Amino acid sequence: MDSGNGEEVSGPIPLASISQQPYVSELLSFTLDRLHKEPELLRVDAERIQRQMQEVAVSNYRAFISGADALRQVRDEVSAIDRHLESLIAEVPNLTNGCTEFVESAEKILDKRKMNQTLLANHSTLLDLLEIPQLMDTCRRNGNYDEALDLEAFVSKLSTMHPKNPVIQGLAIDVRQTTQSLLSQLLQKLQSNILLPECLRIIGYLRRIGVYNEYEMRLQFLRCREAWLTGILDELDQRNPYEYLKGVVTCYRANLFDVVNQYRAIFADDKSGSEENYDGGLLFSWSMHQISSHLEILKQMLPKITEGGSLSNILEQCMFCAVGLGGVGLDFRGLLPSLFEEAVLNLFSKNIAAAVENFQVVLDSHRWVPLPAVGFSAIGFGEDSREDVTPPPSLMEHPPLAVFVNGVSAALNELRPCAPISLRHILAQELVMGLRVVHDSLLRYNENRMLRQNEATLFFSLCRAFMEVVLPHCATCFGRCFSGGPALIMDGKGSFDGLARLLSVSMSREIPKPISNIEATSKLENGTSRIVENGVIHDVERKSEAALTDQEPRSDAVSSCADGKVEES
């Protein structure tokens, strides 16, 4: 199609936009002529508009210049903005990182703030938790063990629930230290003088602590009670063996009985001594150890007792203790005789040795001078006084024998309160051995000493007194301690043949002169008297004439009575 200006339309008219729709609708309503005129009309309108625009531009050129300047300035500003935007875009990652760090820091601060708020809200509760170790220690010192163990159980539960909480774990460590102190205090109380109810409470506390199993609990109980017994024994004064042994026996009699009963009451399933014993015979072994310790103390201390009466009292108390402990199966009476027999034998042997030693000392220092005879009743050794153990008064004429007889009497006096029948023969041998030592000492004295005639006469008189008086008297005294004792002593008389032969020889050498009581004294020119004494004539002063004339018949009476004693024995 050709347009009015001779131009050819090469293609279809493009669809009008929405703003052109009214104009397009108007074109469709035109006629063909009108459509041919329309381009011209449009050109005229364009020129008119162009002229108007030029007029407006001329009239408003300042505004256009200002607009152009503003546009140029805007372009410059836009370029600067573009550059700033590029630098801003380059800084955006740093800003992002800073914001991220800020957010994280803010979150931490918020968490701390929340924790502080929570702490503030639970300040009293937390303070109570932190005071648990101190409160537990206070309960321990005041003896409130139930409350202390409740606190310990509470902290253990918290520690299990919060294994990673350092505060709770630190609290648990402090509580464990306090629990150890509590355990030590409970064990210390077990080592003191406490009764069964207190023992039950302490064992209950130990079980709640849970440190020991059942066997260890029993063992610890016995160890603590043994430490208590040992402490009591250590407090006893060992300087006095008799008082010390009395205290030891009393301690074992009362306290060992209580400990065994306490053990059986606390651990009621124990069957000590039985094969099916739960604790493997722990109580039985411990009890046997205590009895052995007691017997060992007796073995060490009995030799230090120097009085037979004290030995008898200790034996009686030990028997009473064994009978009392028999109620819990610890009767040890069968173990006592050997200990006390050994102590009695040692005591008797020491006393006999001391008597022999004193005799030897007095014999070595004795001066052989005649001593005034001591009067005594002739019926003193008769049938009516067979059991009389009073030392013969004639021994006062012989100090060595008197010292020896005193020593033997002291030894038998110490033996009599505690005279074991089983040692009758052994003790008799000890006494015979002491007599034999005296016998041998007299023989050696006769061989080693050069005696004058009057001294020899006195010495032989002493030997005769030993054979005829001392030996029967010792046998009689021994018979007061043991039935049939005199026969045991006199059976050993054959070992004293040395003195018997010596006396027979001395008697054969002497030529006795018959002197009557009237002719016993003759006056001399110098005022002295002549007296026959032990077969020897001595010159003494006249003023002692009466005393000396009475001495010989008394000696004959002593000899006759002594012979009667030997025959009776």
Coordinates of C-alpha atoms in Angstrom, one line a residue:
M1 CA 0.0 0.0 0.0
D2 CA 1.3 3.5 -0.9
S3 CA 1.0 6.3 1.6
G4 CA 0.3 10.0 0.7
N5 CA 4.0 11.0 0.8
G6 CA 4.8 8.3 -1.8
E7 CA 6.4 5.9 0.8
E8 CA 5.7 2.2 0.6
V9 CA 4.7 0.3 3.6
S10 CA 6.8 -2.8 3.8
G11 CA 5.0 -4.6 6.5
P12 CA 1.9 -4.7 8.6
I13 CA 1.2 -2.1 11.2
P14 CA 2.3 -3.4 14.5
L15 CA -0.4 -3.8 17.1
A16 CA -1.0 -0.6 19.0
S17 CA -0.1 -0.5 22.6
I18 CA -2.8 0.1 25.2
S19 CA -2.1 3.9 25.1
Q20 CA -2.7 3.9 21.3
Q21 CA -5.9 1.8 21.3
P22 CA -8.1 4.9 21.2
Y23 CA -6.3 6.3 18.3
V24 CA -6.4 3.0 16.5
S25 CA -10.1 2.8 17.1
E26 CA -10.6 6.2 15.7
L27 CA -8.6 5.3 12.5
L28 CA -10.8 2.4 11.9
S29 CA -13.8 4.7 11.9
F30 CA -12.4 7.0 9.2
T31 CA -13.2 6.8 5.5
L32 CA -10.7 6.1 2.9
D33 CA -10.3 9.7 1.9
R34 CA -9.9 10.6 5.5
L35 CA -7.3 8.0 5.9
H36 CA -5.4 9.4 2.9
K37 CA -5.4 12.8 4.5
E38 CA -4.4 11.5 7.8
P39 CA -0.6 11.4 7.2
E40 CA -0.6 15.0 6.1
L41 CA -2.6 16.0 9.0
L42 CA -0.1 14.2 11.2
R43 CA 2.8 15.9 9.5
V44 CA 1.2 19.3 10.0
D45 CA 0.6 18.5 13.6
A46 CA 4.2 17.4 14.0
E47 CA 5.5 20.6 12.5
R48 CA 3.3 22.6 14.7
I49 CA 4.4 20.7 17.7
Q50 CA 8.0 21.2 16.6
R51 CA 7.6 24.9 16.3
Q52 CA 5.9 25.0 19.7
M53 CA 8.8 23.0 21.1
Q54 CA 11.3 25.4 19.6
E55 CA 9.4 28.3 21.0
V56 CA 9.2 26.7 24.4
A57 CA 13.0 25.9 24.2
V58 CA 13.8 29.5 23.3
S59 CA 11.6 30.9 25.9
N60 CA 12.9 28.4 28.5
Y61 CA 16.5 27.8 27.5
R62 CA 17.8 28.5 31.0
A63 CA 15.7 25.7 32.3
F64 CA 17.1 23.4 29.6
I65 CA 20.6 24.5 30.4
S66 CA 20.0 23.9 34.1
G67 CA 18.5 20.6 33.2
A68 CA 21.5 19.6 31.1
D69 CA 23.8 20.7 33.9
A70 CA 21.7 18.8 36.4
L71 CA 21.8 15.8 34.1
R72 CA 25.5 16.0 33.8
Q73 CA 25.9 16.4 37.5
V74 CA 23.5 13.5 38.1
R75 CA 25.6 11.4 35.8
D76 CA 28.7 12.3 37.7
E77 CA 27.0 11.6 41.0
V78 CA 25.7 8.3 39.7
S79 CA 29.2 7.4 38.6
A80 CA 30.5 8.3 42.1
I81 CA 27.6 6.4 43.6
D82 CA 28.5 3.5 41.4
R83 CA 32.1 3.6 42.6
H84 CA 30.9 3.8 46.2
L85 CA 28.5 1.0 45.7
E86 CA 31.3 -1.1 44.3
S87 CA 33.5 -0.4 47.4
L88 CA 30.4 -1.0 49.5
I89 CA 29.9 -4.3 47.8
A90 CA 33.5 -5.2 48.4
E91 CA 33.1 -4.4 52.1
V92 CA 29.8 -6.3 52.5
P93 CA 31.6 -9.7 53.3
N94 CA 33.6 -8.0 56.1
L95 CA 30.3 -6.5 57.3
T96 CA 28.7 -9.9 57.1
N97 CA 31.5 -11.5 59.1
G98 CA 31.4 -8.7 61.7
C99 CA 27.7 -9.1 62.0
T100 CA 28.1 -12.8 62.4
E101 CA 30.7 -12.3 65.1
F102 CA 28.5 -9.8 66.8
V103 CA 25.6 -12.2 66.7
E104 CA 27.7 -15.0 68.2
S105 CA 29.1 -12.7 70.9
A106 CA 25.7 -11.5 71.6
E107 CA 24.4 -15.0 71.9
K108 CA 27.2 -15.8 74.4
I109 CA 26.4 -12.7 76.3
L110 CA 22.8 -13.7 76.3
D111 CA 23.7 -17.2 77.5
K112 CA 25.8 -15.8 80.3
R113 CA 23.0 -13.4 81.1
K114 CA 20.6 -16.3 81.2
M115 CA 23.0 -18.2 83.4
N116 CA 23.4 -15.3 85.7
Q117 CA 19.7 -14.8 85.8
T118 CA 19.3 -18.5 86.6
L119 CA 22.0 -18.3 89.2
L120 CA 20.3 -15.3 90.8
A121 CA 17.0 -17.1 90.8
N122 CA 18.5 -20.2 92.4
H123 CA 21.1 -18.5 94.6
S124 CA 19.8 -19.9 97.8
T125 CA 19.6 -23.4 96.5
L126 CA 23.1 -23.2 95.1
L127 CA 24.4 -21.8 98.4
D128 CA 22.8 -24.8 100.2
L129 CA 24.6 -27.2 97.8
L130 CA 28.0 -25.5 98.3
E131 CA 27.5 -25.7 102.1
I132 CA 26.9 -29.5 102.0
P133 CA 30.5 -30.5 102.8
Q134 CA 30.7 -28.0 105.7
L135 CA 27.3 -29.1 106.9
M136 CA 28.3 -32.8 106.6
D137 CA 31.5 -32.2 108.6
T138 CA 29.4 -30.4 111.3
C139 CA 27.1 -33.3 111.5
R140 CA 30.1 -35.7 111.8
R141 CA 31.6 -33.7 114.6
N142 CA 28.3 -33.5 116.5
G143 CA 27.6 -37.3 116.0
N144 CA 24.6 -36.8 113.7
Y145 CA 25.7 -39.6 111.4
D146 CA 22.3 -40.3 109.9
E147 CA 22.1 -36.7 108.5
A148 CA 25.7 -36.8 107.3
L149 CA 25.1 -40.0 105.4
D150 CA 21.9 -38.6 103.9
L151 CA 23.8 -35.7 102.6
E152 CA 26.5 -38.0 101.2
A153 CA 23.8 -40.1 99.4
F154 CA 22.2 -36.9 98.0
V155 CA 25.6 -35.7 96.6
S156 CA 26.3 -39.1 95.1
K157 CA 23.0 -39.0 93.3
L158 CA 23.7 -35.5 92.0
S159 CA 27.2 -36.6 90.8
T160 CA 25.6 -39.5 88.9
M161 CA 23.0 -37.2 87.3
H162 CA 25.5 -34.5 86.3
P163 CA 28.8 -36.3 85.6
K164 CA 30.1 -33.3 83.5
N165 CA 29.2 -30.5 85.9
P166 CA 32.5 -29.3 87.4
V167 CA 30.7 -27.7 90.4
I168 CA 28.9 -30.9 91.2
Q169 CA 32.0 -33.0 90.7
G170 CA 34.1 -30.7 93.0
L171 CA 31.3 -30.9 95.6
A172 CA 31.4 -34.7 95.3
I173 CA 35.2 -34.7 95.9
D174 CA 34.8 -32.6 99.1
V175 CA 32.0 -34.9 100.3
R176 CA 34.2 -38.0 99.7
Q177 CA 36.9 -36.4 101.8
T178 CA 34.4 -35.7 104.6
T179 CA 33.1 -39.3 104.2
Q180 CA 36.7 -40.6 104.8
S181 CA 36.8 -38.5 108.0
L182 CA 33.4 -39.9 109.0
L183 CA 34.7 -43.5 108.4
S184 CA 37.8 -42.9 110.5
Q185 CA 35.7 -41.5 113.3
L186 CA 33.3 -44.5 113.2
L187 CA 36.2 -47.0 113.3
Q188 CA 37.7 -45.0 116.2
K189 CA 34.4 -45.3 118.1
L190 CA 34.6 -49.1 117.5
Q191 CA 37.9 -49.0 119.3
S192 CA 36.4 -47.6 122.4
N193 CA 34.3 -49.0 125.3
I194 CA 30.9 -49.2 123.7
L195 CA 27.9 -51.5 124.2
L196 CA 26.0 -53.6 121.7
P197 CA 23.4 -51.0 120.7
E198 CA 26.1 -48.5 119.8
C199 CA 28.0 -51.3 117.9
L200 CA 24.8 -52.0 115.9
R201 CA 24.4 -48.4 114.9
I202 CA 28.1 -48.0 113.9
I203 CA 27.9 -51.2 111.7
G204 CA 24.7 -49.8 110.2
Y205 CA 26.5 -46.6 109.3
L206 CA 29.5 -48.5 107.8
R207 CA 27.1 -50.5 105.7
R208 CA 25.5 -47.3 104.4
I209 CA 28.9 -45.9 103.5
G210 CA 29.5 -49.0 101.4
V211 CA 33.3 -49.0 101.7
Y212 CA 33.6 -52.6 102.9
N213 CA 31.9 -55.8 101.8
E214 CA 30.4 -58.2 104.3
Y215 CA 33.6 -60.1 105.0
E216 CA 35.7 -57.0 105.3
M217 CA 33.1 -55.5 107.6
R218 CA 33.4 -58.5 110.0
L219 CA 37.2 -58.4 109.8
Q220 CA 37.2 -54.6 110.5
F221 CA 34.9 -55.0 113.5
L222 CA 37.2 -57.6 115.0
R223 CA 40.3 -55.6 114.3
C224 CA 38.8 -52.5 116.0
R225 CA 37.7 -54.5 119.1
E226 CA 41.1 -56.1 119.3
A227 CA 42.7 -52.6 119.2
W228 CA 40.4 -51.6 122.1
L229 CA 41.4 -54.7 124.1
T230 CA 45.1 -54.0 123.3
G231 CA 44.7 -50.4 124.5
I232 CA 43.3 -51.6 127.8
L233 CA 46.2 -54.0 128.3
D234 CA 48.7 -51.3 127.4
E235 CA 47.3 -49.1 130.1
L236 CA 48.0 -51.6 132.8
D237 CA 51.1 -51.2 135.0
Q238 CA 53.6 -54.0 134.3
R239 CA 55.9 -53.1 137.2
N240 CA 53.7 -55.2 139.5
P241 CA 53.3 -58.6 137.7
Y242 CA 50.6 -59.8 140.1
E243 CA 48.4 -56.7 139.7
Y244 CA 49.1 -56.7 136.0
L245 CA 48.0 -60.3 135.5
K246 CA 44.9 -59.6 137.6
G247 CA 44.0 -56.7 135.3
V248 CA 44.7 -58.9 132.2
V249 CA 42.5 -61.7 133.4
T250 CA 39.7 -59.3 134.3
C251 CA 40.0 -57.6 130.9
Y252 CA 39.7 -60.8 129.0
R253 CA 37.0 -62.2 131.3
A254 CA 34.7 -59.2 130.8
N255 CA 35.6 -57.7 127.5
L256 CA 36.3 -60.8 125.4
F257 CA 33.0 -62.2 126.4
D258 CA 31.2 -59.0 125.4
V259 CA 33.0 -58.8 122.0
V260 CA 32.1 -62.3 121.0
N261 CA 28.4 -61.7 122.0
Q262 CA 28.4 -58.4 120.1
Y263 CA 29.8 -60.1 117.0
R264 CA 27.2 -62.8 117.1
A265 CA 24.4 -60.4 117.7
I266 CA 25.5 -58.1 114.8
F267 CA 26.3 -60.8 112.3
A268 CA 23.6 -63.2 113.3
D269 CA 24.3 -65.6 110.4
D270 CA 27.7 -66.6 111.9
K271 CA 28.2 -70.2 112.8
S272 CA 31.7 -70.0 114.2
G273 CA 33.5 -73.3 114.3
S274 CA 31.1 -75.0 111.7
E275 CA 32.2 -76.1 108.3
E276 CA 29.4 -74.1 106.6
N277 CA 30.5 -70.9 108.5
Y278 CA 29.8 -67.9 106.3
D279 CA 32.9 -66.0 107.3
G280 CA 35.3 -68.9 107.0
G281 CA 35.7 -69.3 110.8
L282 CA 36.8 -65.6 111.2
L283 CA 35.4 -65.3 114.8
F284 CA 36.8 -68.7 115.7
S285 CA 40.3 -67.8 114.5
W286 CA 40.1 -64.4 116.1
S287 CA 39.0 -65.9 119.4
M288 CA 41.8 -68.5 119.3
H289 CA 44.3 -65.7 118.6
Q290 CA 43.0 -63.8 121.7
I291 CA 43.2 -66.9 123.9
S292 CA 46.8 -67.5 122.6
S293 CA 47.7 -63.9 123.4
H294 CA 46.3 -64.3 126.9
L295 CA 48.3 -67.5 127.4
E296 CA 51.4 -65.9 126.1
I297 CA 51.1 -63.1 128.6
L298 CA 50.6 -65.6 131.3
K299 CA 53.7 -67.5 130.1
Q300 CA 55.8 -64.3 130.2
M301 CA 54.5 -62.8 133.5
L302 CA 54.0 -65.9 135.7
P303 CA 57.8 -66.4 136.2
K304 CA 58.0 -62.9 137.6
I305 CA 55.6 -63.7 140.5
T306 CA 57.5 -64.6 143.6
E307 CA 54.7 -65.6 145.9
G308 CA 52.7 -68.8 145.9
G309 CA 49.6 -67.1 147.2
S310 CA 49.7 -64.8 144.2
L311 CA 50.1 -67.7 141.9
S312 CA 47.1 -69.4 143.5
N313 CA 44.9 -66.2 143.2
I314 CA 45.9 -65.8 139.5
L315 CA 45.1 -69.5 138.8
E316 CA 41.7 -69.1 140.5
Q317 CA 40.9 -66.0 138.5
C318 CA 42.1 -67.7 135.3
M319 CA 39.8 -70.6 136.0
F320 CA 36.9 -68.3 136.7
C321 CA 37.7 -66.4 133.4
A322 CA 37.8 -69.7 131.5
V323 CA 34.4 -70.8 133.0
G324 CA 32.9 -67.5 132.0
L325 CA 34.2 -67.6 128.5
G326 CA 33.0 -71.2 128.2
G327 CA 29.5 -69.7 127.8
V328 CA 30.7 -68.5 124.3
G329 CA 32.7 -71.6 123.6
L330 CA 36.1 -70.4 124.7
D331 CA 36.8 -72.6 127.8
F332 CA 40.6 -72.8 128.0
R333 CA 41.0 -74.4 131.4
G334 CA 42.7 -77.4 129.9
L335 CA 45.6 -75.1 128.7
L336 CA 46.3 -73.6 132.1
P337 CA 47.9 -76.4 134.1
S338 CA 51.1 -76.6 132.1
L339 CA 51.7 -72.9 132.5
F340 CA 51.1 -72.8 136.2
E341 CA 53.0 -76.1 136.8
E342 CA 56.0 -74.5 135.1
A343 CA 55.7 -71.3 137.2
V344 CA 55.3 -73.3 140.4
L345 CA 58.3 -75.5 139.6
N346 CA 60.4 -72.4 138.7
L347 CA 59.4 -70.6 141.9
F348 CA 60.1 -73.7 144.1
S349 CA 63.4 -74.3 142.4
K350 CA 64.5 -70.6 142.9
N351 CA 63.5 -70.7 146.6
I352 CA 65.4 -74.0 147.2
A353 CA 68.4 -72.6 145.3
A354 CA 68.2 -69.5 147.4
A355 CA 68.1 -71.6 150.6
V356 CA 71.1 -73.6 149.5
E357 CA 73.0 -70.4 148.6
N358 CA 72.2 -68.8 152.0
F359 CA 73.3 -72.0 153.7
Q360 CA 76.6 -72.0 151.8
V361 CA 77.2 -68.3 152.7
V362 CA 76.5 -68.8 156.4
L363 CA 78.5 -72.0 156.5
D364 CA 81.5 -70.3 154.9
S365 CA 81.4 -67.5 157.5
H366 CA 80.4 -69.6 160.5
R367 CA 82.6 -69.6 163.5
W368 CA 82.7 -72.9 165.3
V369 CA 82.0 -71.9 168.9
P370 CA 79.6 -73.6 171.2
L371 CA 76.2 -71.9 171.4
P372 CA 73.8 -72.2 174.4
A373 CA 71.3 -74.9 173.9
V374 CA 67.6 -74.0 173.5
G375 CA 65.2 -75.9 175.7
F376 CA 62.1 -77.6 174.2
S377 CA 59.5 -80.1 175.2
A378 CA 60.5 -83.7 174.8
I379 CA 57.0 -84.6 173.5
G380 CA 57.4 -82.2 170.6
F381 CA 58.2 -85.0 168.3
G382 CA 55.8 -87.6 169.7
E383 CA 52.9 -89.3 168.2
D384 CA 50.5 -86.5 169.1
S385 CA 52.5 -84.0 167.1
R386 CA 53.3 -86.0 164.0
E387 CA 51.9 -83.3 161.8
D388 CA 53.7 -80.5 163.6
V389 CA 55.9 -78.6 161.2
T390 CA 57.4 -76.2 163.6
P391 CA 61.2 -76.1 163.0
P392 CA 63.0 -78.0 165.8
P393 CA 64.5 -75.5 168.3
S394 CA 67.7 -77.5 168.4
L395 CA 68.6 -76.1 165.0
M396 CA 69.3 -72.8 166.6
E397 CA 72.5 -74.3 167.8
H398 CA 73.5 -74.7 164.1
P399 CA 72.9 -71.4 162.3
P400 CA 73.8 -72.8 158.8
L401 CA 71.1 -75.5 159.1
A402 CA 68.7 -73.0 160.6
V403 CA 69.1 -70.7 157.6
F404 CA 68.6 -73.6 155.3
V405 CA 65.5 -74.9 157.1
N406 CA 64.1 -71.4 157.0
G407 CA 64.6 -71.2 153.3
V408 CA 63.0 -74.6 152.7
S409 CA 60.1 -73.7 154.9
A410 CA 59.7 -70.4 152.9
A411 CA 59.8 -72.4 149.7
L412 CA 57.2 -74.9 150.9
N413 CA 55.0 -72.1 152.3
E414 CA 55.0 -70.5 148.8
L415 CA 54.3 -73.9 147.3
R416 CA 51.4 -74.9 149.6
P417 CA 48.7 -72.5 148.2
C418 CA 49.3 -73.7 144.6
A419 CA 50.7 -77.3 144.8
P420 CA 50.0 -79.2 141.6
I421 CA 49.6 -83.0 142.3
S422 CA 51.2 -83.8 138.9
L423 CA 54.5 -82.2 140.1
R424 CA 54.7 -84.1 143.3
H425 CA 57.5 -86.3 142.3
I426 CA 59.4 -83.5 140.4
L427 CA 59.1 -81.1 143.4
A428 CA 60.3 -83.9 145.7
Q429 CA 63.3 -84.4 143.5
E430 CA 64.0 -80.7 143.6
L431 CA 63.9 -80.8 147.4
V432 CA 66.1 -83.9 147.6
M433 CA 68.5 -82.2 145.1
G434 CA 68.7 -79.2 147.4
L435 CA 69.3 -81.5 150.4
R436 CA 71.9 -83.4 148.4
V437 CA 73.7 -80.1 147.5
V438 CA 73.8 -79.3 151.3
H439 CA 75.1 -82.8 151.9
D440 CA 77.8 -82.4 149.3
S441 CA 78.7 -79.0 150.6
L442 CA 79.3 -80.4 154.1
L443 CA 81.5 -83.2 152.7
R444 CA 83.5 -80.6 150.7
Y445 CA 83.8 -78.4 153.8
N446 CA 85.1 -81.4 155.8
E447 CA 87.7 -82.1 153.1
N448 CA 88.8 -78.6 152.5
R449 CA 88.9 -77.2 156.1
M450 CA 91.3 -78.0 158.9
L451 CA 89.3 -78.0 162.1
R452 CA 90.5 -78.3 165.6
Q453 CA 89.2 -81.0 167.8
N454 CA 86.5 -78.8 169.4
E455 CA 85.5 -77.4 166.0
A456 CA 85.4 -80.8 164.5
T457 CA 83.1 -81.9 167.3
L458 CA 80.7 -79.0 166.6
F459 CA 80.9 -79.7 162.8
F460 CA 80.0 -83.4 163.3
S461 CA 77.2 -82.3 165.6
L462 CA 75.9 -80.1 162.7
C463 CA 76.2 -83.1 160.3
R464 CA 74.3 -85.3 162.7
A465 CA 71.6 -82.7 163.1
F466 CA 71.3 -82.5 159.3
M467 CA 70.8 -86.3 159.1
E468 CA 68.6 -86.7 162.1
V469 CA 66.7 -83.5 162.3
V470 CA 66.7 -81.5 159.0
L471 CA 66.0 -84.4 156.7
P472 CA 63.0 -85.7 158.6
H473 CA 61.7 -82.2 159.2
C474 CA 61.9 -81.4 155.5
A475 CA 60.1 -84.6 154.7
T476 CA 57.4 -83.8 157.2
C477 CA 56.9 -80.3 155.8
F478 CA 56.7 -81.7 152.3
G479 CA 54.1 -84.1 153.5
R480 CA 51.9 -81.1 154.5
C481 CA 51.9 -80.1 150.8
F482 CA 51.4 -83.5 149.2
S483 CA 49.9 -86.7 150.5
G484 CA 52.7 -89.3 150.7
G485 CA 55.3 -86.6 150.5
P486 CA 57.5 -87.8 153.4
A487 CA 58.0 -91.1 151.7
L488 CA 59.1 -89.4 148.5
I489 CA 61.7 -87.5 150.4
M490 CA 62.9 -90.3 152.6
D491 CA 63.2 -92.6 149.6
G492 CA 66.2 -90.5 148.6
K493 CA 67.9 -90.8 151.9
G494 CA 70.3 -93.4 150.4
S495 CA 72.0 -90.6 148.5
F496 CA 73.2 -89.2 151.8
D497 CA 75.5 -92.1 152.7
G498 CA 78.6 -89.8 152.6
L499 CA 77.6 -88.0 155.8
A500 CA 76.4 -91.2 157.4
R501 CA 79.9 -92.8 156.8
L502 CA 81.6 -89.6 157.9
L503 CA 79.6 -89.7 161.2
S504 CA 80.3 -93.4 161.8
V505 CA 84.0 -92.8 161.3
S506 CA 84.0 -89.8 163.6
M507 CA 82.1 -91.8 166.3
S508 CA 84.5 -94.6 166.0
R509 CA 87.5 -92.2 166.6
E510 CA 85.9 -90.8 169.7
I511 CA 86.5 -92.5 173.1
P512 CA 83.7 -91.4 175.2
K513 CA 84.3 -91.1 179.0
P514 CA 81.4 -92.0 181.2
I515 CA 80.8 -88.9 183.3
S516 CA 77.8 -88.8 185.6
N517 CA 75.9 -85.6 186.3
I518 CA 77.5 -85.4 189.7
E519 CA 81.0 -85.8 188.4
A520 CA 80.5 -83.6 185.3
T521 CA 81.9 -80.6 187.1
S522 CA 85.1 -80.3 189.0
K523 CA 86.6 -77.3 190.5
L524 CA 90.0 -76.2 189.5
E525 CA 92.5 -74.1 191.4
N526 CA 92.0 -71.1 189.0
G527 CA 88.2 -71.0 189.6
T528 CA 87.1 -72.6 186.3
S529 CA 84.9 -75.8 185.8
R530 CA 85.4 -78.7 183.5
I531 CA 82.3 -79.8 181.5
V532 CA 81.8 -82.6 179.0
E533 CA 80.1 -81.3 175.8
N534 CA 79.5 -83.5 172.7
G535 CA 82.1 -86.0 174.1
V536 CA 84.7 -83.3 174.7
I537 CA 85.8 -81.8 178.0
H538 CA 85.9 -78.0 177.9
D539 CA 87.0 -75.5 180.6
V540 CA 84.5 -72.8 181.1
E541 CA 84.0 -70.1 183.8
R542 CA 82.3 -71.1 187.0
K543 CA 79.5 -68.6 186.5
S544 CA 78.2 -70.6 183.4
E545 CA 78.5 -74.0 185.1
A546 CA 74.8 -74.5 185.6
A547 CA 73.9 -73.6 182.0
L548 CA 76.5 -75.8 180.5
T549 CA 75.7 -78.8 182.7
D550 CA 72.1 -78.6 181.4
Q551 CA 73.1 -78.6 177.7
E552 CA 74.1 -82.2 177.3
P553 CA 70.9 -83.9 178.3
R554 CA 68.9 -81.5 176.1
S555 CA 71.1 -82.5 173.1
D556 CA 70.5 -86.2 174.0
A557 CA 66.8 -85.4 174.1
V558 CA 66.9 -83.7 170.7
S559 CA 68.8 -86.7 169.2
S560 CA 66.3 -89.2 170.6
C561 CA 63.3 -87.2 169.3
A562 CA 64.9 -86.8 166.0
D563 CA 65.5 -90.6 165.8
G564 CA 61.9 -91.0 166.6
K565 CA 60.9 -88.7 163.8
V566 CA 63.0 -90.6 161.3
E567 CA 61.4 -93.9 162.4
E568 CA 58.0 -92.4 162.1
S569 CA 58.8 -91.1 158.6

